[in-house]
PDB file of C-alpha atoms in Angstrom:
ATOM      1  CA  UNK A   1      37.052  16.274   0.563  1.00 78.00           C
ATOM      2  CA  UNK A   2      37.401  12.569  -0.301  1.00 94.00           C
ATOM      3  CA  UNK A   3      36.230  11.547   3.179  1.00 98.00           C
ATOM      4  CA  UNK A   4      33.911  13.282   5.596  1.00 99.00           C
ATOM      5  CA  UNK A   5      32.632  12.624   9.089  1.00 99.00           C
ATOM      6  CA  UNK A   6      32.865  13.664  12.711  1.00 99.00           C
ATOM      7  CA  UNK A   7      34.590  13.220  16.045  1.00 98.00           C
ATOM      8  CA  UNK A   8      33.531  13.909  19.622  1.00 96.00           C
ATOM      9  CA  UNK A   9      34.462  17.583  19.146  1.00 94.00           C
ATOM     10  CA  UNK A  10      34.218  18.429  15.435  1.00 98.00           C
ATOM     11  CA  UNK A  11      32.283  17.781  12.249  1.00 99.00           C
ATOM     12  CA  UNK A  12      33.935  17.659   8.833  1.00 98.00           C
ATOM     13  CA  UNK A  13      31.090  17.772   6.325  1.00 98.00           C
ATOM     14  CA  UNK A  14      30.953  19.020   2.709  1.00 97.00           C
ATOM     15  CA  UNK A  15      28.850  22.060   1.837  1.00 97.00           C
ATOM     16  CA  UNK A  16      27.400  22.083  -1.702  1.00 96.00           C
ATOM     17  CA  UNK A  17      24.150  22.339  -3.661  1.00 96.00           C
ATOM     18  CA  UNK A  18      21.243  21.727  -1.247  1.00 95.00           C
ATOM     19  CA  UNK A  19      23.592  21.015   1.649  1.00 98.00           C
ATOM     20  CA  UNK A  20      24.466  24.544   2.691  1.00 96.00           C
ATOM     21  CA  UNK A  21      23.165  24.250   6.250  1.00 98.00           C
ATOM     22  CA  UNK A  22      24.791  22.148   8.948  1.00 98.00           C
ATOM     23  CA  UNK A  23      21.460  20.415   9.596  1.00 98.00           C
ATOM     24  CA  UNK A  24      21.251  19.140   6.014  1.00 98.00           C
ATOM     25  CA  UNK A  25      24.902  18.153   6.013  1.00 98.00           C
ATOM     26  CA  UNK A  26      24.299  16.052   9.123  1.00 99.00           C
ATOM     27  CA  UNK A  27      21.256  14.411   7.537  1.00 98.00           C
ATOM     28  CA  UNK A  28      23.309  13.575   4.448  1.00 98.00           C
ATOM     29  CA  UNK A  29      25.996  11.944   6.589  1.00 99.00           C
ATOM     30  CA  UNK A  30      23.505   9.885   8.604  1.00 99.00           C
ATOM     31  CA  UNK A  31      21.622   8.768   5.472  1.00 98.00           C
ATOM     32  CA  UNK A  32      24.886   7.643   3.916  1.00 98.00           C
ATOM     33  CA  UNK A  33      25.817   5.914   7.176  1.00 98.00           C
ATOM     34  CA  UNK A  34      22.482   4.085   7.123  1.00 98.00           C
ATOM     35  CA  UNK A  35      23.377   2.672   3.706  1.00 96.00           C
ATOM     36  CA  UNK A  36      26.478   1.012   5.153  1.00 96.00           C
ATOM     37  CA  UNK A  37      25.106  -0.621   8.303  1.00 97.00           C
ATOM     38  CA  UNK A  38      22.493  -3.221   9.172  1.00 95.00           C
ATOM     39  CA  UNK A  39      18.875  -2.236   9.752  1.00 96.00           C
ATOM     40  CA  UNK A  40      19.111  -2.257  13.554  1.00 94.00           C
ATOM     41  CA  UNK A  41      22.034   0.170  13.530  1.00 97.00           C
ATOM     42  CA  UNK A  42      20.304   2.669  11.256  1.00 98.00           C
ATOM     43  CA  UNK A  43      18.990   6.014  12.448  1.00 97.00           C
ATOM     44  CA  UNK A  44      15.235   6.586  12.337  1.00 96.00           C
ATOM     45  CA  UNK A  45      13.453   9.664  10.988  1.00 96.00           C
ATOM     46  CA  UNK A  46      12.901  10.795  14.565  1.00 95.00           C
ATOM     47  CA  UNK A  47      16.600  10.488  15.341  1.00 97.00           C
ATOM     48  CA  UNK A  48      17.421  12.392  12.149  1.00 97.00           C
ATOM     49  CA  UNK A  49      15.239  15.257  13.355  1.00 97.00           C
ATOM     50  CA  UNK A  50      17.764  15.877  16.161  1.00 97.00           C
ATOM     51  CA  UNK A  51      20.166  17.280  13.536  1.00 98.00           C
ATOM     52  CA  UNK A  52      18.455  20.665  13.981  1.00 96.00           C
ATOM     53  CA  UNK A  53      19.978  21.145  17.421  1.00 96.00           C
ATOM     54  CA  UNK A  54      22.490  18.349  18.064  1.00 97.00           C
ATOM     55  CA  UNK A  55      25.778  17.409  16.458  1.00 98.00           C
ATOM     56  CA  UNK A  56      26.298  13.957  14.992  1.00 98.00           C
ATOM     57  CA  UNK A  57      28.290  12.601  17.916  1.00 97.00           C
ATOM     58  CA  UNK A  58      25.477  13.575  20.312  1.00 95.00           C
ATOM     59  CA  UNK A  59      22.987  11.715  18.114  1.00 97.00           C
ATOM     60  CA  UNK A  60      25.166   8.596  18.107  1.00 97.00           C
ATOM     61  CA  UNK A  61      25.636   8.887  21.860  1.00 94.00           C
ATOM     62  CA  UNK A  62      21.900   9.161  22.457  1.00 92.00           C
ATOM     63  CA  UNK A  63      21.265   6.073  20.344  1.00 94.00           C
ATOM     64  CA  UNK A  64      23.863   4.126  22.309  1.00 93.00           C
ATOM     65  CA  UNK A  65      22.457   5.244  25.668  1.00 88.00           C
ATOM     66  CA  UNK A  66      18.942   4.306  24.582  1.00 88.00           C
ATOM     67  CA  UNK A  67      20.160   0.722  24.215  1.00 89.00           C
ATOM     68  CA  UNK A  68      21.587   0.476  27.745  1.00 82.00           C
ATOM     69  CA  UNK A  69      19.649  -0.849  30.761  1.00 75.00           C
ATOM     70  CA  UNK A  70      17.952   1.586  33.142  1.00 62.00           C
ATOM     71  CA  UNK A  71      20.410   0.797  35.937  1.00 56.00           C
ATOM     72  CA  UNK A  72      22.913   2.716  33.805  1.00 50.00           C
ATOM     73  CA  UNK A  73      21.449   5.911  35.345  1.00 48.00           C
ATOM     74  CA  UNK A  74      22.649   5.075  38.826  1.00 43.00           C
ATOM     75  CA  UNK A  75      25.494   2.610  38.396  1.00 50.00           C
ATOM     76  CA  UNK A  76      28.253   1.723  36.013  1.00 52.00           C
ATOM     77  CA  UNK A  77      28.318  -1.901  37.108  1.00 49.00           C
ATOM     78  CA  UNK A  78      26.697  -4.275  34.637  1.00 49.00           C
ATOM     79  CA  UNK A  79      26.123  -7.979  35.009  1.00 54.00           C
ATOM     80  CA  UNK A  80      27.827  -8.753  31.743  1.00 52.00           C
ATOM     81  CA  UNK A  81      31.228 -10.108  30.770  1.00 67.00           C
ATOM     82  CA  UNK A  82      34.412  -8.115  31.276  1.00 78.00           C
ATOM     83  CA  UNK A  83      34.870  -7.404  27.579  1.00 81.00           C
ATOM     84  CA  UNK A  84      31.446  -5.757  27.252  1.00 80.00           C
ATOM     85  CA  UNK A  85      31.831  -3.927  30.544  1.00 78.00           C
ATOM     86  CA  UNK A  86      35.126  -2.393  29.434  1.00 83.00           C
ATOM     87  CA  UNK A  87      33.740  -1.224  26.091  1.00 87.00           C
ATOM     88  CA  UNK A  88      30.666   0.414  27.624  1.00 83.00           C
ATOM     89  CA  UNK A  89      32.468   1.948  30.596  1.00 82.00           C
ATOM     90  CA  UNK A  90      35.258   3.301  28.407  1.00 86.00           C
ATOM     91  CA  UNK A  91      32.664   5.018  26.234  1.00 89.00           C
ATOM     92  CA  UNK A  92      30.788   6.416  29.246  1.00 85.00           C
ATOM     93  CA  UNK A  93      34.018   7.735  30.776  1.00 83.00           C
ATOM     94  CA  UNK A  94      34.814   9.785  27.683  1.00 86.00           C
ATOM     95  CA  UNK A  95      31.320  10.784  26.517  1.00 85.00           C
ATOM     96  CA  UNK A  96      29.352  13.383  28.453  1.00 70.00           C
ATOM     97  CA  UNK A  97      26.004  11.759  29.252  1.00 56.00           C
ATOM     98  CA  UNK A  98      24.036  14.957  29.899  1.00 56.00           C
ATOM     99  CA  UNK A  99      21.754  14.743  26.878  1.00 45.00           C
ATOM    100  CA  UNK A 100      18.448  16.584  27.036  1.00 42.00           C
ATOM    101  CA  UNK A 101      16.508  14.139  24.865  1.00 39.00           C
ATOM    102  CA  UNK A 102      18.018  10.916  26.253  1.00 42.00           C
ATOM    103  CA  UNK A 103      15.446   8.257  27.115  1.00 47.00           C
ATOM    104  CA  UNK A 104      16.774   4.960  28.370  1.00 45.00           C
ATOM    105  CA  UNK A 105      14.848   1.966  27.171  1.00 48.00           C
ATOM    106  CA  UNK A 106      13.693  -0.803  29.503  1.00 48.00           C
ATOM    107  CA  UNK A 107      14.446  -3.248  26.706  1.00 55.00           C
ATOM    108  CA  UNK A 108      18.197  -2.868  26.657  1.00 65.00           C
ATOM    109  CA  UNK A 109      20.282  -4.167  23.790  1.00 85.00           C
ATOM    110  CA  UNK A 110      23.877  -4.244  24.962  1.00 85.00           C
ATOM    111  CA  UNK A 111      25.210  -6.135  21.956  1.00 89.00           C
ATOM    112  CA  UNK A 112      23.838  -3.540  19.554  1.00 94.00           C
ATOM    113  CA  UNK A 113      25.163  -0.694  21.717  1.00 93.00           C
ATOM    114  CA  UNK A 114      28.609  -2.295  21.672  1.00 93.00           C
ATOM    115  CA  UNK A 115      28.439  -2.836  17.920  1.00 95.00           C
ATOM    116  CA  UNK A 116      27.775   0.879  17.378  1.00 97.00           C
ATOM    117  CA  UNK A 117      30.556   1.866  19.809  1.00 96.00           C
ATOM    118  CA  UNK A 118      32.981  -0.374  17.924  1.00 96.00           C
ATOM    119  CA  UNK A 119      32.298   1.609  14.744  1.00 97.00           C
ATOM    120  CA  UNK A 120      34.158   4.544  16.308  1.00 98.00           C
ATOM    121  CA  UNK A 121      37.871   4.968  15.657  1.00 97.00           C
ATOM    122  CA  UNK A 122      40.401   6.326  18.120  1.00 94.00           C
ATOM    123  CA  UNK A 123      40.093   8.079  21.451  1.00 91.00           C
ATOM    124  CA  UNK A 124      38.161  10.969  19.888  1.00 94.00           C
ATOM    125  CA  UNK A 125      35.370   8.633  18.676  1.00 97.00           C
ATOM    126  CA  UNK A 126      35.515   9.530  15.015  1.00 98.00           C
ATOM    127  CA  UNK A 127      33.655   8.011  12.095  1.00 99.00           C
ATOM    128  CA  UNK A 128      34.535   8.989   8.539  1.00 99.00           C
ATOM    129  CA  UNK A 129      32.884   7.823   5.324  1.00 98.00           C
ATOM    130  CA  UNK A 130      34.619   7.382   1.992  1.00 98.00           C
ATOM    131  CA  UNK A 131      32.828   9.747  -0.412  1.00 98.00           C
ATOM    132  CA  UNK A 132      33.496   7.597  -3.472  1.00 97.00           C
ATOM    133  CA  UNK A 133      32.066   4.523  -1.770  1.00 97.00           C
ATOM    134  CA  UNK A 134      28.840   6.042  -0.427  1.00 98.00           C
ATOM    135  CA  UNK A 135      28.176   8.078  -3.597  1.00 98.00           C
ATOM    136  CA  UNK A 136      28.561   4.907  -5.661  1.00 97.00           C
ATOM    137  CA  UNK A 137      26.083   3.104  -3.406  1.00 96.00           C
ATOM    138  CA  UNK A 138      23.623   6.003  -3.610  1.00 97.00           C
ATOM    139  CA  UNK A 139      23.758   6.264  -7.418  1.00 98.00           C
ATOM    140  CA  UNK A 140      23.552   2.486  -7.826  1.00 96.00           C
ATOM    141  CA  UNK A 141      20.461   2.212  -5.655  1.00 95.00           C
ATOM    142  CA  UNK A 142      18.736   5.096  -7.450  1.00 95.00           C
ATOM    143  CA  UNK A 143      19.435   3.586 -10.868  1.00 95.00           C
ATOM    144  CA  UNK A 144      18.231   0.171  -9.763  1.00 93.00           C
ATOM    145  CA  UNK A 145      14.998   1.685  -8.437  1.00 92.00           C
ATOM    146  CA  UNK A 146      14.414   3.753 -11.596  1.00 89.00           C
ATOM    147  CA  UNK A 147      15.356   0.967 -14.036  1.00 82.00           C
ATOM    148  CA  UNK A 148      13.360  -1.822 -12.425  1.00 81.00           C
ATOM    149  CA  UNK A 149      12.440  -3.173 -15.880  1.00 84.00           C
ATOM    150  CA  UNK A 150      16.086  -3.651 -16.828  1.00 87.00           C
ATOM    151  CA  UNK A 151      18.987  -5.690 -15.584  1.00 91.00           C
ATOM    152  CA  UNK A 152      21.340  -3.520 -13.550  1.00 94.00           C
ATOM    153  CA  UNK A 153      24.696  -4.891 -12.436  1.00 95.00           C
ATOM    154  CA  UNK A 154      26.498  -3.004  -9.671  1.00 96.00           C
ATOM    155  CA  UNK A 155      30.189  -3.697  -9.194  1.00 94.00           C
ATOM    156  CA  UNK A 156      32.663  -2.013  -6.874  1.00 89.00           C
ATOM    157  CA  UNK A 157      33.590   0.804  -9.262  1.00 90.00           C
ATOM    158  CA  UNK A 158      31.011   0.719 -12.053  1.00 96.00           C
ATOM    159  CA  UNK A 159      27.322   0.276 -12.789  1.00 97.00           C
ATOM    160  CA  UNK A 160      26.095  -1.441 -15.957  1.00 96.00           C
ATOM    161  CA  UNK A 161      22.574  -1.086 -17.341  1.00 94.00           C
ATOM    162  CA  UNK A 162      21.474  -3.752 -19.828  1.00 91.00           C
ATOM    163  CA  UNK A 163      18.577  -2.484 -21.971  1.00 83.00           C
ATOM    164  CA  UNK A 164      16.701  -4.866 -24.239  1.00 77.00           C
ATOM    165  CA  UNK A 165      17.820  -4.861 -27.856  1.00 73.00           C
ATOM    166  CA  UNK A 166      20.769  -2.477 -27.557  1.00 76.00           C
ATOM    167  CA  UNK A 167      24.266  -2.280 -26.121  1.00 85.00           C
ATOM    168  CA  UNK A 168      24.912  -1.793 -22.447  1.00 92.00           C
ATOM    169  CA  UNK A 169      25.280   1.576 -20.738  1.00 95.00           C
ATOM    170  CA  UNK A 170      28.118   2.141 -18.285  1.00 97.00           C
ATOM    171  CA  UNK A 171      27.851   4.514 -15.344  1.00 98.00           C
ATOM    172  CA  UNK A 172      30.953   5.535 -13.407  1.00 98.00           C
ATOM    173  CA  UNK A 173      30.199   7.563 -10.247  1.00 98.00           C
ATOM    174  CA  UNK A 174      32.951   9.801  -8.874  1.00 98.00           C
ATOM    175  CA  UNK A 175      32.932  11.767  -5.629  1.00 98.00           C
ATOM    176  CA  UNK A 176      34.585  14.807  -7.172  1.00 97.00           C
ATOM    177  CA  UNK A 177      33.222  18.343  -7.241  1.00 96.00           C
ATOM    178  CA  UNK A 178      33.660  19.135 -10.897  1.00 95.00           C
ATOM    179  CA  UNK A 179      34.098  22.659 -12.244  1.00 94.00           C
ATOM    180  CA  UNK A 180      32.311  22.951 -15.601  1.00 91.00           C
ATOM    181  CA  UNK A 181      34.872  25.521 -16.765  1.00 91.00           C
ATOM    182  CA  UNK A 182      37.850  23.343 -15.905  1.00 89.00           C
ATOM    183  CA  UNK A 183      37.515  19.621 -16.511  1.00 90.00           C
ATOM    184  CA  UNK A 184      41.226  18.950 -17.047  1.00 86.00           C
ATOM    185  CA  UNK A 185      41.414  17.100 -13.750  1.00 90.00           C
ATOM    186  CA  UNK A 186      39.258  14.212 -14.975  1.00 96.00           C
ATOM    187  CA  UNK A 187      41.368  13.089 -17.950  1.00 95.00           C
ATOM    188  CA  UNK A 188      41.703   9.614 -16.444  1.00 96.00           C
ATOM    189  CA  UNK A 189      37.912   9.375 -16.109  1.00 97.00           C
ATOM    190  CA  UNK A 190      37.387  10.320 -19.764  1.00 96.00           C
ATOM    191  CA  UNK A 191      40.112   7.899 -20.879  1.00 96.00           C
ATOM    192  CA  UNK A 192      38.306   5.155 -19.025  1.00 96.00           C
ATOM    193  CA  UNK A 193      35.109   5.962 -20.945  1.00 97.00           C
ATOM    194  CA  UNK A 194      37.016   5.951 -24.259  1.00 96.00           C
ATOM    195  CA  UNK A 195      38.567   2.582 -23.458  1.00 95.00           C
ATOM    196  CA  UNK A 196      35.139   1.141 -22.648  1.00 94.00           C
ATOM    197  CA  UNK A 197      33.662   2.290 -25.975  1.00 94.00           C
ATOM    198  CA  UNK A 198      36.685   1.096 -27.955  1.00 92.00           C
ATOM    199  CA  UNK A 199      36.287  -2.350 -26.453  1.00 89.00           C
ATOM    200  CA  UNK A 200      32.716  -2.510 -27.841  1.00 82.00           C
ATOM    201  CA  UNK A 201      31.573  -3.337 -24.326  1.00 82.00           C
ATOM    202  CA  UNK A 202      29.198  -0.373 -24.467  1.00 91.00           C
ATOM    203  CA  UNK A 203      28.276   2.639 -26.622  1.00 92.00           C
ATOM    204  CA  UNK A 204      27.094   4.940 -23.862  1.00 95.00           C
ATOM    205  CA  UNK A 205      29.149   6.019 -20.875  1.00 98.00           C
ATOM    206  CA  UNK A 206      28.006   8.404 -18.177  1.00 98.00           C
ATOM    207  CA  UNK A 207      30.550   9.892 -15.785  1.00 98.00           C
ATOM    208  CA  UNK A 208      28.533  10.943 -12.757  1.00 98.00           C
ATOM    209  CA  UNK A 209      29.521  13.592 -10.204  1.00 98.00           C
ATOM    210  CA  UNK A 210      27.688  15.349  -7.357  1.00 98.00           C
ATOM    211  CA  UNK A 211      25.621  18.252  -8.607  1.00 97.00           C
ATOM    212  CA  UNK A 212      26.622  21.653  -7.210  1.00 96.00           C
ATOM    213  CA  UNK A 213      26.699  25.343  -8.090  1.00 95.00           C
ATOM    214  CA  UNK A 214      29.568  25.092 -10.609  1.00 95.00           C
ATOM    215  CA  UNK A 215      28.325  21.910 -12.234  1.00 97.00           C
ATOM    216  CA  UNK A 216      24.586  21.763 -12.845  1.00 95.00           C
ATOM    217  CA  UNK A 217      24.225  20.764 -16.533  1.00 96.00           C
ATOM    218  CA  UNK A 218      25.207  17.762 -18.626  1.00 97.00           C
ATOM    219  CA  UNK A 219      28.405  18.107 -20.647  1.00 97.00           C
ATOM    220  CA  UNK A 220      28.876  16.009 -23.794  1.00 97.00           C
ATOM    221  CA  UNK A 221      32.398  14.869 -24.596  1.00 96.00           C
ATOM    222  CA  UNK A 222      33.447  14.370 -28.208  1.00 94.00           C
ATOM    223  CA  UNK A 223      36.518  12.330 -29.092  1.00 94.00           C
ATOM    224  CA  UNK A 224      37.913  12.458 -32.641  1.00 90.00           C
ATOM    225  CA  UNK A 225      39.253   8.931 -32.583  1.00 88.00           C
ATOM    226  CA  UNK A 226      35.758   7.607 -31.804  1.00 91.00           C
ATOM    227  CA  UNK A 227      33.853   9.661 -34.381  1.00 82.00           C
ATOM    228  CA  UNK A 228      34.437   7.167 -37.218  1.00 77.00           C
ATOM    229  CA  UNK A 229      33.330   4.185 -35.176  1.00 75.00           C
ATOM    230  CA  UNK A 230      29.591   4.857 -35.168  1.00 82.00           C
ATOM    231  CA  UNK A 231      27.315   6.457 -32.625  1.00 90.00           C
ATOM    232  CA  UNK A 232      28.566   6.793 -29.090  1.00 94.00           C
ATOM    233  CA  UNK A 233      27.841   8.917 -26.030  1.00 96.00           C
ATOM    234  CA  UNK A 234      30.144  10.175 -23.311  1.00 98.00           C
ATOM    235  CA  UNK A 235      28.512  12.575 -20.899  1.00 98.00           C
ATOM    236  CA  UNK A 236      29.445  14.221 -17.636  1.00 98.00           C
ATOM    237  CA  UNK A 237      26.346  14.080 -15.446  1.00 98.00           C
ATOM    238  CA  UNK A 238      25.589  16.293 -12.424  1.00 98.00           C
ATOM    239  CA  UNK A 239      23.722  14.013 -10.022  1.00 98.00           C
ATOM    240  CA  UNK A 240      21.517  15.602  -7.394  1.00 97.00           C
ATOM    241  CA  UNK A 241      21.640  14.257  -3.860  1.00 97.00           C
ATOM    242  CA  UNK A 242      18.560  16.253  -2.866  1.00 94.00           C
ATOM    243  CA  UNK A 243      16.379  13.159  -2.488  1.00 95.00           C
ATOM    244  CA  UNK A 244      18.509  12.056   0.465  1.00 95.00           C
ATOM    245  CA  UNK A 245      16.853  14.813   2.504  1.00 94.00           C
ATOM    246  CA  UNK A 246      13.327  13.406   2.005  1.00 87.00           C
TER     247      UNK A 246
END
């Protein structure tokens, strides 16, 4: 599952490791979503608690409704421009507004409501996240927090850690559910690590994948053509996403 997300009717979320329940899968999605949007669009801890009983679309819908003016309860006519009116009314027409925990805020924020609505795609109001992208962001942030005493450079497809007095360490995160008994499908990943070490750009490369039941321990990779070139490390790392639930 390279992408995952939801629509007005369904949820398409991965189940692995600590994310066996639908509640935890929803939390994972919303936490990842928070990493991609501005602070005002992010879901609060209170909103995340709705995952116990509500699907993700309902949680988005409630957030949008909470940003609309109180007159929304009795009328669909807003004193705003036509463009905004059409966006809001189109959403209301298609989204059932009978939400048990909906509380409309006196301080409406129409622009923010519209911004969230515009994140949806298609008539079925779907939002999907790219697993590779959000996993990379998650791993990069965790490394930066843990290695605050070192320079950490995060690029689109790699993370470089620069320790003092030694060569750099490369980290390549991949959103792939690795099977420890069958790693043939990651030949291109291993070749990338070999190329990095051969270039003398680094001596340690960590290929990072989501931790799950069939991949829960580090695996060291030995390459004959590198053995004569001095010390090097290539490891497959199971990375836990459990902290995203806290």
